[in-house]
Coordinates of C-alpha atoms in Angstrom, one line a residue:
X1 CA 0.0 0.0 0.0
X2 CA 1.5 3.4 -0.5
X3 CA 2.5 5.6 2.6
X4 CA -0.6 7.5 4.0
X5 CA 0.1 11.5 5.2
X6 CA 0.9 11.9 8.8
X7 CA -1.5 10.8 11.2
X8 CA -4.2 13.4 12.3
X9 CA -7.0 12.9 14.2
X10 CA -10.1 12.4 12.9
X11 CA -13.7 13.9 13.6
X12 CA -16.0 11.5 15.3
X13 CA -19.6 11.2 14.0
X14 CA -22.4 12.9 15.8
X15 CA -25.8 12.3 16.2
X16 CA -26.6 14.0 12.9
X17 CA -24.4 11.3 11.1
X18 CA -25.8 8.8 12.6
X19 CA -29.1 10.1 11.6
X20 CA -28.4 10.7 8.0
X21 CA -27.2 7.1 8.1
X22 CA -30.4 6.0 8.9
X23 CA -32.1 8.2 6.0
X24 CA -29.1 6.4 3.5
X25 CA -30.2 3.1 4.7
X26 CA -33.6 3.6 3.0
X27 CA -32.8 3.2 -0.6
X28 CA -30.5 0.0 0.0
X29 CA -34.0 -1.3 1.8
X30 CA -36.1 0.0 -0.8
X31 CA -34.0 -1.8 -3.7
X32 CA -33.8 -5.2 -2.1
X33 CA -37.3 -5.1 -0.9
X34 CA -38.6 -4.2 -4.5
X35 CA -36.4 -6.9 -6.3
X36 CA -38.1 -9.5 -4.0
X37 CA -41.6 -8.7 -4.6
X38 CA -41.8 -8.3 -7.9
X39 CA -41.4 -12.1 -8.0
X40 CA -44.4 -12.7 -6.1
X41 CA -46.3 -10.1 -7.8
X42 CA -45.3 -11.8 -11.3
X43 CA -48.0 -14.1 -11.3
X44 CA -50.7 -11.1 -10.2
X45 CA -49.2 -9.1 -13.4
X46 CA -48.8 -11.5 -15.7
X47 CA -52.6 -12.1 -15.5
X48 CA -53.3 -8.3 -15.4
X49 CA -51.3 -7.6 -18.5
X50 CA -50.7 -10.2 -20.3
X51 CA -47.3 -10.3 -21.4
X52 CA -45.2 -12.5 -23.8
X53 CA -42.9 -14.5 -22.7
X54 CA -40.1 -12.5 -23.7
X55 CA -41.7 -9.2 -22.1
X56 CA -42.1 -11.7 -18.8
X57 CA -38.2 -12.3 -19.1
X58 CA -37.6 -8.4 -19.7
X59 CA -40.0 -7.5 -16.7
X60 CA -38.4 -9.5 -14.5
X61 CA -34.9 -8.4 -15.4
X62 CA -34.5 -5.1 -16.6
X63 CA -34.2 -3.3 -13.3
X64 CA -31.3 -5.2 -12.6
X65 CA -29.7 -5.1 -15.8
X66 CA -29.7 -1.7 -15.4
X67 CA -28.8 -1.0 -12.0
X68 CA -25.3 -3.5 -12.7
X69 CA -24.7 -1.6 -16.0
X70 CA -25.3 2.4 -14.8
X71 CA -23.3 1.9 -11.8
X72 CA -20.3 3.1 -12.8
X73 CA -21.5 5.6 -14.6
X74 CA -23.4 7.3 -11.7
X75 CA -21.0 6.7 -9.3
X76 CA -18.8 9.1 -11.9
X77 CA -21.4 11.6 -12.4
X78 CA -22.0 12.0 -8.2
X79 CA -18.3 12.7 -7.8
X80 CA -19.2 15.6 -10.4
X81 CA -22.0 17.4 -9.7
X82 CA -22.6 16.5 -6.1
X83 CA -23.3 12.8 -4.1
X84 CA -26.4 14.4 -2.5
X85 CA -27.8 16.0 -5.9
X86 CA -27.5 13.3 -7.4
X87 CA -29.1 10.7 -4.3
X88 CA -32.0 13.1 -4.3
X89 CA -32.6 13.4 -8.0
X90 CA -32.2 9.7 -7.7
X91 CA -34.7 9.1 -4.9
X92 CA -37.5 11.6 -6.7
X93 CA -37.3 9.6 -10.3
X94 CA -37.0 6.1 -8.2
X95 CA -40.8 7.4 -6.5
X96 CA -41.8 8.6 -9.9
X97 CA -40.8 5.3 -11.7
X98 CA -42.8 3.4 -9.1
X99 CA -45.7 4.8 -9.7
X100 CA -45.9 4.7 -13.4
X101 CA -45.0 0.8 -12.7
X102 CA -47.7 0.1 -10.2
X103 CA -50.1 1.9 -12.6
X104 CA -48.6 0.3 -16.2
X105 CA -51.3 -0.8 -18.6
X106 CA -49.7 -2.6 -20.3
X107 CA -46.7 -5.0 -20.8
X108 CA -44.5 -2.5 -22.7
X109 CA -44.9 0.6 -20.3
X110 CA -44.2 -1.4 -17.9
X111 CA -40.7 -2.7 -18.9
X112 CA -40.2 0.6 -19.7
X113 CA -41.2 1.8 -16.1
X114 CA -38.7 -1.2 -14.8
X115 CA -36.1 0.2 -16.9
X116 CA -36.4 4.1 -15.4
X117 CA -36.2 2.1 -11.7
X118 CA -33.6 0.6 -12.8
X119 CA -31.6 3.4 -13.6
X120 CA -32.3 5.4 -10.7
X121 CA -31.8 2.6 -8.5
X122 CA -27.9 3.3 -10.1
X123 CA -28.1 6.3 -8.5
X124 CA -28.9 5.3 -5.0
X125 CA -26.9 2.8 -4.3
X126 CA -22.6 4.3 -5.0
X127 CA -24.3 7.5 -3.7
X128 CA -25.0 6.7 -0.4
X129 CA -21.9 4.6 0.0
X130 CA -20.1 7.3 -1.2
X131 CA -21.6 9.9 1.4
X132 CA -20.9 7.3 4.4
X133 CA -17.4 7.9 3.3
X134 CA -17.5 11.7 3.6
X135 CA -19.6 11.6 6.9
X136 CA -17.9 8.8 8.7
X137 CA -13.8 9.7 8.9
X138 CA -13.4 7.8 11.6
X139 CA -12.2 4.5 10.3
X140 CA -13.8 2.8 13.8
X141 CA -17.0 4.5 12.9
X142 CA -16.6 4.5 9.3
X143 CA -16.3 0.5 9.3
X144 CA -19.8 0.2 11.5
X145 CA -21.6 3.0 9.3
X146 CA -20.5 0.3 6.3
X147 CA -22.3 -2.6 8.3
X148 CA -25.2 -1.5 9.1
X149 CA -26.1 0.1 5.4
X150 CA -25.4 -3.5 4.1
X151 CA -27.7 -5.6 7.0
X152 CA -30.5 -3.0 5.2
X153 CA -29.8 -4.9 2.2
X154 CA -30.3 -8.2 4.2
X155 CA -33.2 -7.1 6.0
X156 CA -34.9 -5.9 2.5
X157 CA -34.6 -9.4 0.7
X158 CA -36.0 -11.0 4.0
X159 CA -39.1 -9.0 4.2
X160 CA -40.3 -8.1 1.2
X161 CA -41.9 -11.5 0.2
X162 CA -43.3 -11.1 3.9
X163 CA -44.7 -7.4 3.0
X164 CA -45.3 -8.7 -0.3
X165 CA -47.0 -11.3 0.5
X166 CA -49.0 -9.0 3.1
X167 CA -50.4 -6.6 0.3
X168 CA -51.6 -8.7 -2.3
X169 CA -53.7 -10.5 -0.1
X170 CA -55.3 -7.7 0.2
X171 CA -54.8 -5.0 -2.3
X172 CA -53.9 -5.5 -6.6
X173 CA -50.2 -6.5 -7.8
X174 CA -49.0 -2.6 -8.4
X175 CA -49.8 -1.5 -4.7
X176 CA -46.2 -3.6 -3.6
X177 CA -44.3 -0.7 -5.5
X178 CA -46.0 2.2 -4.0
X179 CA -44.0 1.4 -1.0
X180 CA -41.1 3.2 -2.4
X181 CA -43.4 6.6 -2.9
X182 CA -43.4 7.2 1.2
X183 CA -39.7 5.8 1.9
X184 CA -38.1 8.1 -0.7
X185 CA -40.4 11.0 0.0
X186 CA -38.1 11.1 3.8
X187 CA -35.2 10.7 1.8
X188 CA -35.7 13.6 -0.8
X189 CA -37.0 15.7 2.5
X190 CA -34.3 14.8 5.4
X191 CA -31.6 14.5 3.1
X192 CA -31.1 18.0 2.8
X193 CA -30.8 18.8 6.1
X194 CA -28.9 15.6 7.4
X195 CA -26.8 14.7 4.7
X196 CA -24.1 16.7 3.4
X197 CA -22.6 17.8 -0.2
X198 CA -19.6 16.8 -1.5
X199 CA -18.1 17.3 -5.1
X200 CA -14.6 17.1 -6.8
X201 CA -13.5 20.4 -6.9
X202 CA -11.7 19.5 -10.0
X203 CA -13.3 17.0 -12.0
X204 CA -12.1 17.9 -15.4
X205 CA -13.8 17.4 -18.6
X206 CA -16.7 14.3 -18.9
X207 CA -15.9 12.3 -21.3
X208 CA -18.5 10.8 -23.1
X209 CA -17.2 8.1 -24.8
X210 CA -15.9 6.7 -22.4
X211 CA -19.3 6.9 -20.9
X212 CA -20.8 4.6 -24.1
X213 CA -17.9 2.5 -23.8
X214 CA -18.7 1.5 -19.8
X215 CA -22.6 0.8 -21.0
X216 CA -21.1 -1.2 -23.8
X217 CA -19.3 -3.5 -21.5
X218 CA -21.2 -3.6 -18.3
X219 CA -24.5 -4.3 -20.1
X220 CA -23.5 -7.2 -22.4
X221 CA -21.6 -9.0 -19.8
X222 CA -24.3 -8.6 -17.3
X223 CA -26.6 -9.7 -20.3
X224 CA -24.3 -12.7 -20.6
X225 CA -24.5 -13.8 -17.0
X226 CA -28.4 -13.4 -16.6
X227 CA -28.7 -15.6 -20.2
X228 CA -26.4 -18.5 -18.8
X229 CA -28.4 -18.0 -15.8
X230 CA -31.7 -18.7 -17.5
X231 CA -30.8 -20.7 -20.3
X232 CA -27.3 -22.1 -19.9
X233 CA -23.7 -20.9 -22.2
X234 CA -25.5 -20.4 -25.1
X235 CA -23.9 -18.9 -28.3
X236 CA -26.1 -15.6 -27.4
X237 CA -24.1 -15.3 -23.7
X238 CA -21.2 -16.0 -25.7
X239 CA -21.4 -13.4 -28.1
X240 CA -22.5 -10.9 -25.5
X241 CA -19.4 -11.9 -23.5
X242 CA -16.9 -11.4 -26.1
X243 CA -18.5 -7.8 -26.7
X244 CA -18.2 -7.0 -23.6
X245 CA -14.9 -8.0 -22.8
X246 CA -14.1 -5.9 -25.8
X247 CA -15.4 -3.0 -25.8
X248 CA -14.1 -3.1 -21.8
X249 CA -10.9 -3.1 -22.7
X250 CA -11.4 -0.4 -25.9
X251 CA -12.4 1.5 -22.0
X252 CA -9.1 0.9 -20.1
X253 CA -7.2 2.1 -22.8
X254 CA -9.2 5.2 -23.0
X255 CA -8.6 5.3 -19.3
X256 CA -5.3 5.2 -19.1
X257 CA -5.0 8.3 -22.0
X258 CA -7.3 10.7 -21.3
X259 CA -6.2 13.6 -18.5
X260 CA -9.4 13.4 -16.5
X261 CA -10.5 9.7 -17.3
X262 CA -14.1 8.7 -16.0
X263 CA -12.8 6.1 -13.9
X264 CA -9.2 6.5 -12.4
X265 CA -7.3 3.6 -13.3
X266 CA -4.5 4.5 -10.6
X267 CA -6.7 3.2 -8.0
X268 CA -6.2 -0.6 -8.7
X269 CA -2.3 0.1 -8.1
X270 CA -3.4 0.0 -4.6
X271 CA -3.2 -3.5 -4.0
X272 CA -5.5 -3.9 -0.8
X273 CA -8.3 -1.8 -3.3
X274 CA -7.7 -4.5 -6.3
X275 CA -7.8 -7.3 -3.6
X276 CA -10.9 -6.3 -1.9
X277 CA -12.8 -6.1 -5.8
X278 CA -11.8 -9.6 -6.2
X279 CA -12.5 -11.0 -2.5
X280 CA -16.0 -9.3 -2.8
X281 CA -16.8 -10.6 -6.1
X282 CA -15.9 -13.7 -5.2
X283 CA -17.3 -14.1 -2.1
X284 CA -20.6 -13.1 -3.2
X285 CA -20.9 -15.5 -5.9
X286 CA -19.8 -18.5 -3.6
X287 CA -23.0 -17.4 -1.1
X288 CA -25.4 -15.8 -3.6
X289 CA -25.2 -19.6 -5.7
X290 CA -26.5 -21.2 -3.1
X291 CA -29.4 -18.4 -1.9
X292 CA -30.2 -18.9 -5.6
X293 CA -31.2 -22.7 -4.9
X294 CA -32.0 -23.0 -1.5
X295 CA -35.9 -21.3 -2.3
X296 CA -36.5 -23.5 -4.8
X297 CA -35.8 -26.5 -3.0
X298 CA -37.5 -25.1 0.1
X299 CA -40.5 -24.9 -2.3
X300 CA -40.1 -27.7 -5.1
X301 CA -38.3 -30.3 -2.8
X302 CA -39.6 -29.7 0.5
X303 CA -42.8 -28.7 -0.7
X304 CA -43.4 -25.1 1.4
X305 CA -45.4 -22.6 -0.1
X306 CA -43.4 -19.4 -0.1
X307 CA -44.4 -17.7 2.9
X308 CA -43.5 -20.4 5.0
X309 CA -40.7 -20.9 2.8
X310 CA -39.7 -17.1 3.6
X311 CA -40.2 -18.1 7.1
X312 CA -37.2 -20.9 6.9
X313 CA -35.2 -18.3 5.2
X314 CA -35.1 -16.2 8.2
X315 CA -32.0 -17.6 10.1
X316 CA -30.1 -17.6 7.3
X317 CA -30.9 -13.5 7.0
X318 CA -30.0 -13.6 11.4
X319 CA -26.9 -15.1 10.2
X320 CA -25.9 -12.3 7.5
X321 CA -27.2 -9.5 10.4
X322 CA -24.6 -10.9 12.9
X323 CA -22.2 -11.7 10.5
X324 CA -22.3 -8.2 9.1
X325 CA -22.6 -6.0 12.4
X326 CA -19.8 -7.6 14.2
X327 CA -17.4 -7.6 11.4
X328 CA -16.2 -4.3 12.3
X329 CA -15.7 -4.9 15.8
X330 CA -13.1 -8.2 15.1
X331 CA -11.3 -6.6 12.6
X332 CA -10.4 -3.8 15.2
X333 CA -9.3 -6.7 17.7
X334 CA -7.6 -9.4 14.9
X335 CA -7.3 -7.5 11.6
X336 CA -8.8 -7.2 8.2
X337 CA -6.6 -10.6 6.7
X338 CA -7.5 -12.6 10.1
X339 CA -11.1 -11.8 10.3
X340 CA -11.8 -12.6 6.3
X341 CA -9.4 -15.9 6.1
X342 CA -11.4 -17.2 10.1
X343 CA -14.5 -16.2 8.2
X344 CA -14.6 -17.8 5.2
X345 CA -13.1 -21.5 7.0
X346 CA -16.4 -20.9 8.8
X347 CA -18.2 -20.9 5.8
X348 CA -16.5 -24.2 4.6
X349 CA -18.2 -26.0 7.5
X350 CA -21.4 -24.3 6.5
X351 CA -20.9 -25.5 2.7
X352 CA -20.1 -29.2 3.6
X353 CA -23.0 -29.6 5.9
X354 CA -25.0 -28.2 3.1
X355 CA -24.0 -31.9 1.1
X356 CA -26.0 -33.5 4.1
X357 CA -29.2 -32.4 2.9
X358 CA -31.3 -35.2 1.3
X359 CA -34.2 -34.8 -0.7
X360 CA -36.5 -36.5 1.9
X361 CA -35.7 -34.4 4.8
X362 CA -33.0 -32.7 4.4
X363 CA -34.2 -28.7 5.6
X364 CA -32.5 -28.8 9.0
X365 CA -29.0 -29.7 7.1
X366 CA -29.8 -27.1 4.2
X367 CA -30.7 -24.3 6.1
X368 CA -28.2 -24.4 9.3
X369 CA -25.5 -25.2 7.0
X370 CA -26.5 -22.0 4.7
X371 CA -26.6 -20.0 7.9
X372 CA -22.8 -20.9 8.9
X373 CA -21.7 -20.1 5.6
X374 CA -23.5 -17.1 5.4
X375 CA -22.2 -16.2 9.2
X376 CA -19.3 -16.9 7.8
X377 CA -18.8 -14.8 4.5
X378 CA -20.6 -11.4 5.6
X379 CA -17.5 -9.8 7.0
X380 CA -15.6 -9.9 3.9
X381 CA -18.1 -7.8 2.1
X382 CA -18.4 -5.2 4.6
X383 CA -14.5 -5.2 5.2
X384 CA -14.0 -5.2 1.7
X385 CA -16.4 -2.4 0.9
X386 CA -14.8 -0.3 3.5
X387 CA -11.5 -1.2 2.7
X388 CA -12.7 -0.1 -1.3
X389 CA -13.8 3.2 0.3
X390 CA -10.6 3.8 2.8
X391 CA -8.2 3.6 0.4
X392 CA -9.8 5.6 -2.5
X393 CA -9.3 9.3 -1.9
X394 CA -12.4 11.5 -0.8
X395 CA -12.8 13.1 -4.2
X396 CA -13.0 9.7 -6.3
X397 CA -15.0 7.8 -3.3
X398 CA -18.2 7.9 -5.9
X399 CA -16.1 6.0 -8.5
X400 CA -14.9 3.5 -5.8
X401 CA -18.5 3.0 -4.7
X402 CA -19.2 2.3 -8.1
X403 CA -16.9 -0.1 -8.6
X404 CA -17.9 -1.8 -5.3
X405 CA -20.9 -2.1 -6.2
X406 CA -19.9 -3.7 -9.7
X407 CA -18.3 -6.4 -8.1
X408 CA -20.8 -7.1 -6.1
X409 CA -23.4 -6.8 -8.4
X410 CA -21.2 -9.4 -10.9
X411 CA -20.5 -11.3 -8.1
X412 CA -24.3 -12.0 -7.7
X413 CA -25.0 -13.0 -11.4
X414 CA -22.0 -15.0 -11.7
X415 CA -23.2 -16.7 -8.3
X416 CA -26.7 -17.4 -10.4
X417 CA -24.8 -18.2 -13.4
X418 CA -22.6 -20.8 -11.8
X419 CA -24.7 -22.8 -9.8
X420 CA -27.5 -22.8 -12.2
X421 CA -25.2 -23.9 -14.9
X422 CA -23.9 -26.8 -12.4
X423 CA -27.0 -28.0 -11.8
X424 CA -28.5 -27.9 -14.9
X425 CA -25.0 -30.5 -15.7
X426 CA -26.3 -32.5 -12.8
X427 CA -29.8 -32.8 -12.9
X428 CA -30.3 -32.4 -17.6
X429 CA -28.7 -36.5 -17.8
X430 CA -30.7 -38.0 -14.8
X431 CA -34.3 -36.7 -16.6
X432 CA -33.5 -37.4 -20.0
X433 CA -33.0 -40.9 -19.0
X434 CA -36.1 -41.3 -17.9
X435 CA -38.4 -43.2 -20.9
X436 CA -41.4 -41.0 -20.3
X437 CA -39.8 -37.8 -19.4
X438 CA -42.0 -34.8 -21.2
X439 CA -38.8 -32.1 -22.9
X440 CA -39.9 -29.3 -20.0
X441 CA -38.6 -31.6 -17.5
X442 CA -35.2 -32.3 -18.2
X443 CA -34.9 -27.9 -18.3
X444 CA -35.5 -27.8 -14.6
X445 CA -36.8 -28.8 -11.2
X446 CA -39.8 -26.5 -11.9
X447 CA -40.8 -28.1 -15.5
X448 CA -40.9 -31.6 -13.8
X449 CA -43.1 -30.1 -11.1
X450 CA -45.3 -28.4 -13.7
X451 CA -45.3 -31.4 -16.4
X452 CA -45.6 -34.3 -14.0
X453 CA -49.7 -34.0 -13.4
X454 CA -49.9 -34.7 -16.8
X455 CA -48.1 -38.5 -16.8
X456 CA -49.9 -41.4 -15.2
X457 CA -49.2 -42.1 -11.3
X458 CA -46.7 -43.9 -11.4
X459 CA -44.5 -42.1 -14.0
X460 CA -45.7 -39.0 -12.4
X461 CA -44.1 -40.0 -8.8
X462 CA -41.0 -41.7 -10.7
X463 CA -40.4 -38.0 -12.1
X464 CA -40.7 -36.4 -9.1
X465 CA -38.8 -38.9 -7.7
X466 CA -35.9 -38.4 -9.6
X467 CA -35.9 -34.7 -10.2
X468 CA -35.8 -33.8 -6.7
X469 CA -32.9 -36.2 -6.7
X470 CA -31.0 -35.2 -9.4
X471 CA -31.4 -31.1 -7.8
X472 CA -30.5 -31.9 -4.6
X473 CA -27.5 -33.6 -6.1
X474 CA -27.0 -30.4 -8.3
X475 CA -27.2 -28.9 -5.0
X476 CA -25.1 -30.8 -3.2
X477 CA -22.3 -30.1 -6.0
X478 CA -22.2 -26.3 -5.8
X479 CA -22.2 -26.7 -2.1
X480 CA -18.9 -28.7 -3.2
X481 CA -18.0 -25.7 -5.7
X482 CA -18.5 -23.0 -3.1
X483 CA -16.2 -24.8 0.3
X484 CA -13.3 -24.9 -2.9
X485 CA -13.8 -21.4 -3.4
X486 CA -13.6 -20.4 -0.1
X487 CA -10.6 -22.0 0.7
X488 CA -8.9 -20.4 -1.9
X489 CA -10.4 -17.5 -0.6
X490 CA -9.4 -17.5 2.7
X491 CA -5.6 -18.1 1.6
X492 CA -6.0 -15.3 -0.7
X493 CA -7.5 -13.1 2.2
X494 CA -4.3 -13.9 4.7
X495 CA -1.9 -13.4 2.0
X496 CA -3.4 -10.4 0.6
X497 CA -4.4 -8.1 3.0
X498 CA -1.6 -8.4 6.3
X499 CA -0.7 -5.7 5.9
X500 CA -4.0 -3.9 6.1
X501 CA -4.5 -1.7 9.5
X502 CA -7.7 -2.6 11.4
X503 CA -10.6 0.3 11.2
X504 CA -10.3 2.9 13.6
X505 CA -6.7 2.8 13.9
X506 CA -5.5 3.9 10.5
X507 CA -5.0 6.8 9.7
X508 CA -7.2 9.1 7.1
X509 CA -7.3 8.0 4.0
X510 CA -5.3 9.8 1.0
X511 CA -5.6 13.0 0.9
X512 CA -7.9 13.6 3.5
X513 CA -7.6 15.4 6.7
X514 CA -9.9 13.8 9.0
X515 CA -12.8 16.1 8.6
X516 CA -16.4 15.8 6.9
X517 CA -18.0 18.5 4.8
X518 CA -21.9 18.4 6.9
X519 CA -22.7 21.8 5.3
X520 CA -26.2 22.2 3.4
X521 CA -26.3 22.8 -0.4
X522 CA -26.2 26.4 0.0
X523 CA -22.6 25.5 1.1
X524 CA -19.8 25.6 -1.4
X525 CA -18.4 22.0 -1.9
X526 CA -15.2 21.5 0.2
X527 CA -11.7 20.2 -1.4
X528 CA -9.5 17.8 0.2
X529 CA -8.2 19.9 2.2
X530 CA -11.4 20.8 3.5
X531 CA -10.6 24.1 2.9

C-alpha cells in the first residue's frame, strides 16, 4: 500500500451522522425489498397484462440489468456534480418510476417503467456509500456506518416476500411498488438537512465516450451472466461476453489516456483496493449460488409454499445480520486478513454440511448449513467495501463505490450463473434418461413439477422422484464448488491483506484530513483539504 500522510485525528460522527445514516439506509432497503416482490407479484401481473414470454423475461430483469450496468456511470457523475444532488434526484425519479409501474397498462410501459427504476436505482446505491465515506472519517466509525447500510440490504430481501405477501392478499399487484413513494419521499425531504454535499472540486472534462464505452461493456456481460443463468452458455451469452470483454478493454485504454478519465485507473495500483474487488466478487458469488437454490428447494423439494418458505429463510438472514454488524468490531481486535481468512473456514463447515441435505428431509441440514456459511462470509463484504472506500481518496470515493458495487453486483450473477449452470449438468442426464420424461422436464426442477400432473401415477411420482434427486445432487455439487472457493479465498484473504491496519486505527485516508463537509447545499463544496 502506498505511505498514508501523517496521522491526524479524525472527527467522530455525531448524532446527525448517525441520523443521516439512517435516512441512506432507506434506498438499499427500498432496492432489495422491490427486487423481492416483484417475483411474487409476477403471477398477479402476468394475469393483469398479459405479457409475452419474452416481455415476462424483460419484466423481471431489466431493473437489474440496469442497475449492474449504470453503476459506474453514476458513481462518476456524483463525484461531479454532487453525491447528494445526485441521491435526491435519484430518490425523486426512483418514486416517480414506481408509480408509473404500479399503474402500467400494459406489458411494454411497464418494462419501460422497470427500466427508469432501474436506472435510478444506479443512482442510490454508490451514492449513499459514497456519502458514508464523507460523513464517517473515523475508520472505527466508518467501518460500522458500512455494516449497518449492508444488514438494510439483508433485511430488505428477507421481508419483502413477507410485506409482499401481506399486500396482495389484500390489495392489486402494483400497490407492492408504491411502498417506495413514502420511503423516498423522507429521503428527498431529510436529506437536505442531514446529509451533506460533497463534489470534486476539480473533476475535469466528462468524457462521453468513455461513458458509451462502460454501457457497452457492463451491459453485455451482465446480459451474458443473466442468459447462462436462465438458459445455460449459449452462443447468445457468448457473443455478448466477447462484446463486452471488448469493448471493456477499448475502456481501459481510453482510461489510461485521457487527463481526466471517468474512472481513475490508478486506483487498482493499490493492492488492498484490487484485492478487496476480487475478494467481494468472489465471495458473493460462492453465497449468492446457493441463496439462488435453497428457495427453490425449500419450495419444489420440500414442498413449502413461499411464505412459509420465507419463514425458513429467516436464520439464514440472522446469520448475515450478525455476520455483518460484528465484522467491524473483530477486525479492530484481529485485523482485516484474520477476520476474512477465520471467516470464510467458517463458511467451509457451513458449505459441507449443506451436502448432508437429502431430498426426503433434508431442511434442518440445508438451512443451518446456509446460515454458517452465510455467518461466515458477511465480514468480507463489509471489510471489503470499507477497505474499497478507505483507500480511494475522498474526491474519487463515488467512482470506488461504483466499482464496489460492480463487483458485487457481478458477483451476484456470476453466483446465479454458476450454480444454475452446475445443476443444470447434474440434474439435464438424470431426466432425459427417464423413458417418459415430457422435454420441459429435463430444463429444470420447476418443469418436472409443472409437467408431471400430466403423466400417469406412477411415471408422475418416478419423475418427481428423480428430479428432486437429481437437484438436490446439483445442490449438493455447488455446495462442493463454493467450500473450494472459499478455501482459496481465505488463503487469498491472509496473504493479501496483512498488511491492512484494522478500522479505527488507520490513519485518514489519502488526501484527506480527518474532517467531513456536513454543510447544506447552499454550502460551497469543500476540497480535500477541507478548505
Amino acid at each position: 500500500m502506498p505511505p498514508y500522510p501523517a496521522p491526524e485525528a479524525a472527527r467522530r460522527a455525531g448524532p446527525r451522522e448517525w441520523t443521516g445514516l439512517a435516512v441512506l439506509t432507506l434506498p438499499l432497503l427500498l432496492i432489495a425489498l422491490d427486487i423481492s416482490v416483484l417475483y411474487l407479484a409476477a403471477p398477479h401481473l402476468s394475469a393483469d397484462l398479459r405479457p409475452s414470454a419474452t416481455q415476462s423475461l424483460w419484466i423481471m430483469d431489466i431493473y437489474g440489468f440496469l442497475i449492474a450496468g449504470f453503476l459506474v456511470t453514476m458513481g462518476t457523475l456524483g463525484d461531479r456534480i454532487g453525491r447528494r444532488r445526485l441521491l435526491l434526484a435519484g430518490g425523486f425519479t426512483f418514486a416517480v418510476a414506481s408509480v408509473l409501474t404500479a399503474y402500467s397498462v400494459n406489458a411494454e410501459m411497464l418494462i419501460a417503467s422497470r427500466a427508469l427504476l432501474g436506472i435510478a436505482g444506479a443512482t442510490l446505491m454508490p451514492s449513499t456509500l459514497a456519502l458514508i465515506s464523507t460523513m464517517f472519517r473515523d475508520g472505527g466509525q466508518r467501518s460500522f456506518a458500512i455494516a449497518l447500510w449492508m444488514t438494510a440490504m439483508s433485511v430488505g430481501v428477507a421481508v419483502g416476500p413477507l410485506v409482499g405477501g401481506v399486500m396482495l392478499e389484500h390489495f392489486w399487484w402494483g400497490s407492492v411498488f408504491l411502498l417506495a413513494v413514502p420511503v423516498m419521499a423522507v429521503l428527498v425531504v431529510a436529506g437536505p438537512f442531514l446529509l451533506p454535499e460533497f463534489r470534486d472540486p476539480e473533476p475535469g472534462r466528462l468524457d462521453l465516450p468513455s461513458i458509451a464505452l462502460s454501457l457497452a461493456a457492463l451491459l453485455p456481460l451482465v446480459y451474458a451472466l443473466k442468459q447462462t443463468a436462465a438458459h445455460g452458455p449459449g452462443p447468445d451469452a457468448v457473443l455478448a461476453l466477447i462484446a463486452g470483454l471488448v469493448a471493456g478493454r477499448s475502456f481501459i485504454r481510453r482510461q489510461l489516456r485521457l487527463p481526466d478519465p471517468v474512472l481513475d485507473m490508478s486506483l487498482f495500483a493499490n493492492r488492498a483496493f484490487s484485492a478487496a474487488l476480487v475478494l467481494l466478487m468472489f465471495g458473493l458469488l460462492a453465497v449468492n449460488g446457493l441463496e439462488y437454490l435453497n428457495p427453490q428447494f425449500l419450495q419444489m423439494v420440500a414442498g413449502m409454499t413461499p411464505l412459509k418458505a420465507g419463514v425458513y429463510m429467516l436464520p439464514i438472514v440472522l446469520a448475515a445480520t450478525v455476520g455483518s454488524l460484528a465484522a467491524p468490531f473483530l477486525a479492530r481486535r484481529f485485523g482485516h486478513a484474520h477476520v476474512m481468512a477465520a471467516g470464510t473456514l467458517i463458511a467451509v463447515a457451513g458449505f459441507v454440511l449443506v451436502t448432508r441435505a437429502d431430498s426426503t428431509g433434508g431442511v434442518t441440514a440445508l438451512v443451518t448449513g446456509s446460515a454458517i456459511a452465510v455467518l461466515g462470509i458477511s465480514p468480507t463484504p463489509v471489510l471489503t467495501t470499507d477497505l474499497v472506500v478507505a483507500t480511494a481518496p475522498q474526491e474519487k470515493a463515488g467512482s470506488a463505490a461504483a466499482l464496489s458495487e460492480t463487483s458485487g453486483e457481478l458477483g451476484v450473477g456470476l453466483g446465479v450463473a454458476v450454480a444454475g449452470s452446475i445443476v443444470a449438468a447434474v440434474y439435464g442426464p438424470r431426466i432425459e434418461a427417464l423413458p417418459e420424461a415430457p422435454g420441459a422436464a429435463a430444463e429444470d426442477l420447476a418443469g418436472a413439477v409443472t409437467t408431471a400432473p400430466e403423466l400417469p401415477p406412477a411415471a408422475a411420482a418416478e419423475l418427481l422422484t428423480t428430479a428432486r434427486d437429481a437437484f438436490t445432487d446439483g445442490v449438493h455439487a455447488v455446495a462442493w464448488t463454493g467450500a473450494a472457493l472459499m478455501l482459496l479465498l481465505s488463503a487469498c484473504a491472509f496473504l493479501l491483506l496483512r498488511s491492512v491496519r484494522p478500522p479505527g486505527t488507520e490513519p485518514p485516508g489519502p488526501g484527506t484530513d480527518g474532517t467531513a463537509d456536513t454543510g447544506t447545499a447552499a454550502e460551497p463544496p469543500r476540497t480535500r483539504a477541507g478548505t
